[in-house]
Amino acid sequence: MSDVTAVDVLLDGFARVRESVERVPEGLTPQQLTHRVGGTGNPIAWLLWHLTRVQDDHVAEVAGTEQIWTADGWAGRFDLPLPTGDTGYGHGVEQVAAVTASADLLLGYHRAVHDRTAAYLRGLGAGDLSRVVDDSWDPPVTLAVRLLSVVEDDLQHVGQAAFVRGILPER
């Protein structure tokens, strides 16, 4: 058996995100995907879109590539009334409500981003994870820290989406 590398751990983390994302919208209607707990909570559609946008944005940045959102036409497929580069950070009530999408669209985009992320990770060399990708922090952020941060953020949001699913009103 070979030794487990840091890249293997990151691949596993992103795979866990994908597996969780796949389960959340299964069988839900468009109305359920946009249900807002308490009238203003983040709905499943927004949570899944946002976590995928952040992963797409952050991985594309460190990989030096265009985001799948624009490169593969996902922005046009979603056709949201938001700026093309929007990832959901800082969204208010109205902006969150503007994010509507079918389960198939959300899952298709997430799968495409996951596949790109996994391909990028598989191409990393031994020393790549220690590369500084953001020196505006103290200490500077390495590639390993940035990628782990994305996994952590994604897992929190998919957990929130699973919670919302669990308390949806009866169908």
mmCIF file of C-alpha atoms in Angstrom:
data_model
loop_
_atom_site.group_PDB
_atom_site.id
_atom_site.type_symbol
_atom_site.label_atom_id
_atom_site.label_comp_id
_atom_site.label_asym_id
_atom_site.label_seq_id
_atom_site.Cartn_x
_atom_site.Cartn_y
_atom_site.Cartn_z
ATOM 1 C CA MET A 1 0.000 0.000 0.000
ATOM 2 C CA SER A 2 1.345 3.433 -0.895
ATOM 3 C CA ASP A 3 1.645 6.340 1.481
ATOM 4 C CA VAL A 4 -1.264 8.763 1.648
ATOM 5 C CA THR A 5 -0.300 12.241 0.480
ATOM 6 C CA ALA A 6 -1.733 15.639 1.317
ATOM 7 C CA VAL A 7 -3.190 15.733 -2.199
ATOM 8 C CA ASP A 8 -4.964 12.420 -1.487
ATOM 9 C CA VAL A 9 -6.523 13.967 1.614
ATOM 10 C CA LEU A 10 -7.663 17.036 -0.353
ATOM 11 C CA LEU A 11 -9.102 14.827 -3.102
ATOM 12 C CA ASP A 12 -11.016 12.894 -0.461
ATOM 13 C CA GLY A 13 -12.297 16.115 1.104
ATOM 14 C CA PHE A 14 -13.614 17.463 -2.193
ATOM 15 C CA ALA A 15 -15.124 14.038 -2.985
ATOM 16 C CA ARG A 16 -17.006 14.165 0.327
ATOM 17 C CA VAL A 17 -18.352 17.595 -0.615
ATOM 18 C CA ARG A 18 -19.546 16.240 -3.958
ATOM 19 C CA GLU A 19 -21.183 13.184 -2.370
ATOM 20 C CA SER A 20 -23.041 15.417 0.083
ATOM 21 C CA VAL A 21 -24.092 17.877 -2.620
ATOM 22 C CA GLU A 22 -25.479 14.989 -4.692
ATOM 23 C CA ARG A 23 -27.792 13.873 -1.860
ATOM 24 C CA VAL A 24 -29.292 17.211 -0.837
ATOM 25 C CA PRO A 25 -31.533 18.171 -3.795
ATOM 26 C CA GLU A 26 -32.650 14.645 -4.689
ATOM 27 C CA GLY A 27 -36.387 14.616 -5.359
ATOM 28 C CA LEU A 28 -36.963 18.251 -4.390
ATOM 29 C CA THR A 29 -39.242 20.597 -6.301
ATOM 30 C CA PRO A 30 -38.153 24.072 -7.422
ATOM 31 C CA GLN A 31 -40.289 25.494 -4.613
ATOM 32 C CA GLN A 32 -38.508 23.350 -2.040
ATOM 33 C CA LEU A 33 -35.114 24.343 -3.408
ATOM 34 C CA THR A 34 -35.973 28.007 -2.831
ATOM 35 C CA HIS A 35 -37.777 27.595 0.521
ATOM 36 C CA ARG A 36 -36.432 30.096 3.047
ATOM 37 C CA VAL A 37 -36.601 28.974 6.653
ATOM 38 C CA GLY A 38 -38.152 31.787 8.671
ATOM 39 C CA GLY A 39 -38.786 33.667 5.438
ATOM 40 C CA THR A 40 -35.213 34.949 5.117
ATOM 41 C CA GLY A 41 -32.892 31.963 5.625
ATOM 42 C CA ASN A 42 -30.578 30.820 2.861
ATOM 43 C CA PRO A 43 -32.389 28.290 0.658
ATOM 44 C CA ILE A 44 -30.896 25.078 -0.677
ATOM 45 C CA ALA A 45 -30.529 26.457 -4.216
ATOM 46 C CA TRP A 46 -28.522 29.444 -3.013
ATOM 47 C CA LEU A 47 -26.359 27.359 -0.656
ATOM 48 C CA LEU A 48 -25.422 24.821 -3.350
ATOM 49 C CA TRP A 49 -24.858 27.535 -5.968
ATOM 50 C CA HIS A 50 -22.740 29.599 -3.573
ATOM 51 C CA LEU A 51 -20.510 26.753 -2.372
ATOM 52 C CA THR A 52 -19.905 25.716 -5.972
ATOM 53 C CA ARG A 53 -19.211 29.288 -7.106
ATOM 54 C CA VAL A 54 -16.661 29.735 -4.312
ATOM 55 C CA GLN A 55 -14.927 26.457 -5.188
ATOM 56 C CA ASP A 56 -14.906 27.396 -8.882
ATOM 57 C CA ASP A 57 -13.581 30.894 -8.144
ATOM 58 C CA HIS A 58 -10.862 29.875 -5.695
ATOM 59 C CA VAL A 59 -9.585 26.840 -7.586
ATOM 60 C CA ALA A 60 -9.527 28.719 -10.905
ATOM 61 C CA GLU A 61 -7.550 31.508 -9.249
ATOM 62 C CA VAL A 62 -4.831 29.231 -7.850
ATOM 63 C CA ALA A 63 -4.760 27.146 -11.038
ATOM 64 C CA GLY A 64 -4.456 30.243 -13.229
ATOM 65 C CA THR A 65 -7.485 29.257 -15.321
ATOM 66 C CA GLU A 66 -10.824 30.758 -16.224
ATOM 67 C CA GLN A 67 -13.712 29.739 -14.018
ATOM 68 C CA ILE A 68 -16.003 26.988 -15.321
ATOM 69 C CA TRP A 69 -18.856 29.435 -14.647
ATOM 70 C CA THR A 70 -17.829 31.512 -17.663
ATOM 71 C CA ALA A 71 -15.551 29.169 -19.617
ATOM 72 C CA ASP A 72 -18.189 26.454 -19.975
ATOM 73 C CA GLY A 73 -21.273 28.682 -20.182
ATOM 74 C CA TRP A 74 -22.786 27.974 -16.773
ATOM 75 C CA ALA A 75 -23.435 31.683 -16.167
ATOM 76 C CA GLY A 76 -25.668 31.732 -19.247
ATOM 77 C CA ARG A 77 -27.448 28.519 -18.284
ATOM 78 C CA PHE A 78 -28.287 29.875 -14.836
ATOM 79 C CA ASP A 79 -29.146 33.311 -16.268
ATOM 80 C CA LEU A 80 -29.183 34.960 -12.846
ATOM 81 C CA PRO A 81 -29.805 38.699 -12.424
ATOM 82 C CA LEU A 82 -26.398 39.071 -10.771
ATOM 83 C CA PRO A 83 -22.984 40.216 -12.000
ATOM 84 C CA THR A 84 -21.185 37.394 -13.814
ATOM 85 C CA GLY A 85 -18.341 37.288 -11.283
ATOM 86 C CA ASP A 86 -20.665 37.119 -8.260
ATOM 87 C CA THR A 87 -20.022 34.213 -5.897
ATOM 88 C CA GLY A 88 -22.584 35.083 -3.238
ATOM 89 C CA TYR A 89 -20.288 36.734 -0.694
ATOM 90 C CA GLY A 90 -22.142 39.495 1.087
ATOM 91 C CA HIS A 91 -25.511 38.733 -0.468
ATOM 92 C CA GLY A 92 -28.517 40.391 1.085
ATOM 93 C CA VAL A 93 -32.059 39.045 1.214
ATOM 94 C CA GLU A 94 -32.934 40.127 -2.345
ATOM 95 C CA GLN A 95 -29.758 38.761 -3.909
ATOM 96 C CA VAL A 96 -30.209 35.400 -2.181
ATOM 97 C CA ALA A 97 -33.796 35.256 -3.462
ATOM 98 C CA ALA A 98 -32.553 35.903 -7.012
ATOM 99 C CA VAL A 99 -30.685 32.581 -7.089
ATOM 100 C CA THR A 100 -33.124 30.030 -8.441
ATOM 101 C CA ALA A 101 -32.174 26.864 -10.285
ATOM 102 C CA SER A 102 -33.280 23.298 -10.814
ATOM 103 C CA ALA A 103 -31.596 20.417 -9.034
ATOM 104 C CA ASP A 104 -30.228 19.226 -12.385
ATOM 105 C CA LEU A 105 -28.630 22.599 -13.104
ATOM 106 C CA LEU A 106 -27.120 22.879 -9.628
ATOM 107 C CA LEU A 107 -25.767 19.334 -9.783
ATOM 108 C CA GLY A 108 -24.432 19.711 -13.316
ATOM 109 C CA TYR A 109 -22.471 22.812 -12.395
ATOM 110 C CA HIS A 110 -21.162 21.249 -9.200
ATOM 111 C CA ARG A 111 -20.050 18.091 -11.020
ATOM 112 C CA ALA A 112 -18.180 20.146 -13.621
ATOM 113 C CA VAL A 113 -16.417 22.179 -10.920
ATOM 114 C CA HIS A 114 -15.601 19.066 -8.924
ATOM 115 C CA ASP A 115 -14.114 17.345 -11.977
ATOM 116 C CA ARG A 116 -11.934 20.399 -12.725
ATOM 117 C CA THR A 117 -10.866 20.604 -9.077
ATOM 118 C CA ALA A 118 -9.921 16.908 -8.966
ATOM 119 C CA ALA A 119 -7.960 17.164 -12.232
ATOM 120 C CA TYR A 120 -6.077 20.182 -10.891
ATOM 121 C CA LEU A 121 -5.245 18.402 -7.635
ATOM 122 C CA ARG A 122 -4.008 15.282 -9.446
ATOM 123 C CA GLY A 123 -1.575 17.463 -11.392
ATOM 124 C CA LEU A 124 0.090 18.967 -8.323
ATOM 125 C CA GLY A 125 3.691 18.110 -7.530
ATOM 126 C CA ALA A 126 5.292 17.433 -4.173
ATOM 127 C CA GLY A 127 6.193 21.040 -3.387
ATOM 128 C CA ASP A 128 3.158 22.769 -4.862
ATOM 129 C CA LEU A 129 1.057 22.810 -1.713
ATOM 130 C CA SER A 130 3.560 25.020 0.127
ATOM 131 C CA ARG A 131 3.409 27.728 -2.576
ATOM 132 C CA VAL A 132 2.161 31.053 -1.205
ATOM 133 C CA VAL A 133 -1.022 32.077 -3.021
ATOM 134 C CA ASP A 134 -1.979 35.126 -0.935
ATOM 135 C CA ASP A 135 0.561 37.240 0.897
ATOM 136 C CA SER A 136 -1.969 39.767 2.193
ATOM 137 C CA TRP A 137 -2.406 37.653 5.346
ATOM 138 C CA ASP A 138 -0.024 37.089 8.239
ATOM 139 C CA PRO A 139 1.082 34.386 7.913
ATOM 140 C CA PRO A 140 0.783 34.233 4.125
ATOM 141 C CA VAL A 141 -1.730 31.713 2.762
ATOM 142 C CA THR A 142 -0.299 28.631 1.071
ATOM 143 C CA LEU A 143 -2.034 26.602 -1.600
ATOM 144 C CA ALA A 144 -2.677 23.846 0.962
ATOM 145 C CA VAL A 145 -4.371 26.274 3.340
ATOM 146 C CA ARG A 146 -6.459 27.845 0.562
ATOM 147 C CA LEU A 147 -7.700 24.475 -0.682
ATOM 148 C CA LEU A 148 -8.451 23.220 2.815
ATOM 149 C CA SER A 149 -10.357 26.451 3.466
ATOM 150 C CA VAL A 150 -12.515 25.775 0.401
ATOM 151 C CA VAL A 151 -13.259 22.225 1.584
ATOM 152 C CA GLU A 152 -14.206 23.545 5.032
ATOM 153 C CA ASP A 153 -16.443 26.292 3.624
ATOM 154 C CA ASP A 154 -18.113 23.867 1.203
ATOM 155 C CA LEU A 155 -18.799 21.329 3.953
ATOM 156 C CA GLN A 156 -20.376 23.967 6.170
ATOM 157 C CA HIS A 157 -22.690 25.148 3.390
ATOM 158 C CA VAL A 158 -23.695 21.664 2.271
ATOM 159 C CA GLY A 159 -24.424 20.873 5.923
ATOM 160 C CA GLN A 160 -26.660 23.929 6.082
ATOM 161 C CA ALA A 161 -28.421 22.791 2.902
ATOM 162 C CA ALA A 162 -28.951 19.313 4.390
ATOM 163 C CA PHE A 163 -30.406 20.917 7.516
ATOM 164 C CA VAL A 164 -32.836 22.990 5.442
ATOM 165 C CA ARG A 165 -33.856 19.853 3.556
ATOM 166 C CA GLY A 166 -34.512 18.096 6.849
ATOM 167 C CA ILE A 167 -36.918 20.741 8.078
ATOM 168 C CA LEU A 168 -38.754 21.445 4.818
ATOM 169 C CA PRO A 169 -42.532 21.521 5.149
ATOM 170 C CA GLU A 170 -44.253 18.334 4.007
ATOM 171 C CA ARG A 171 -44.402 17.926 0.253
#
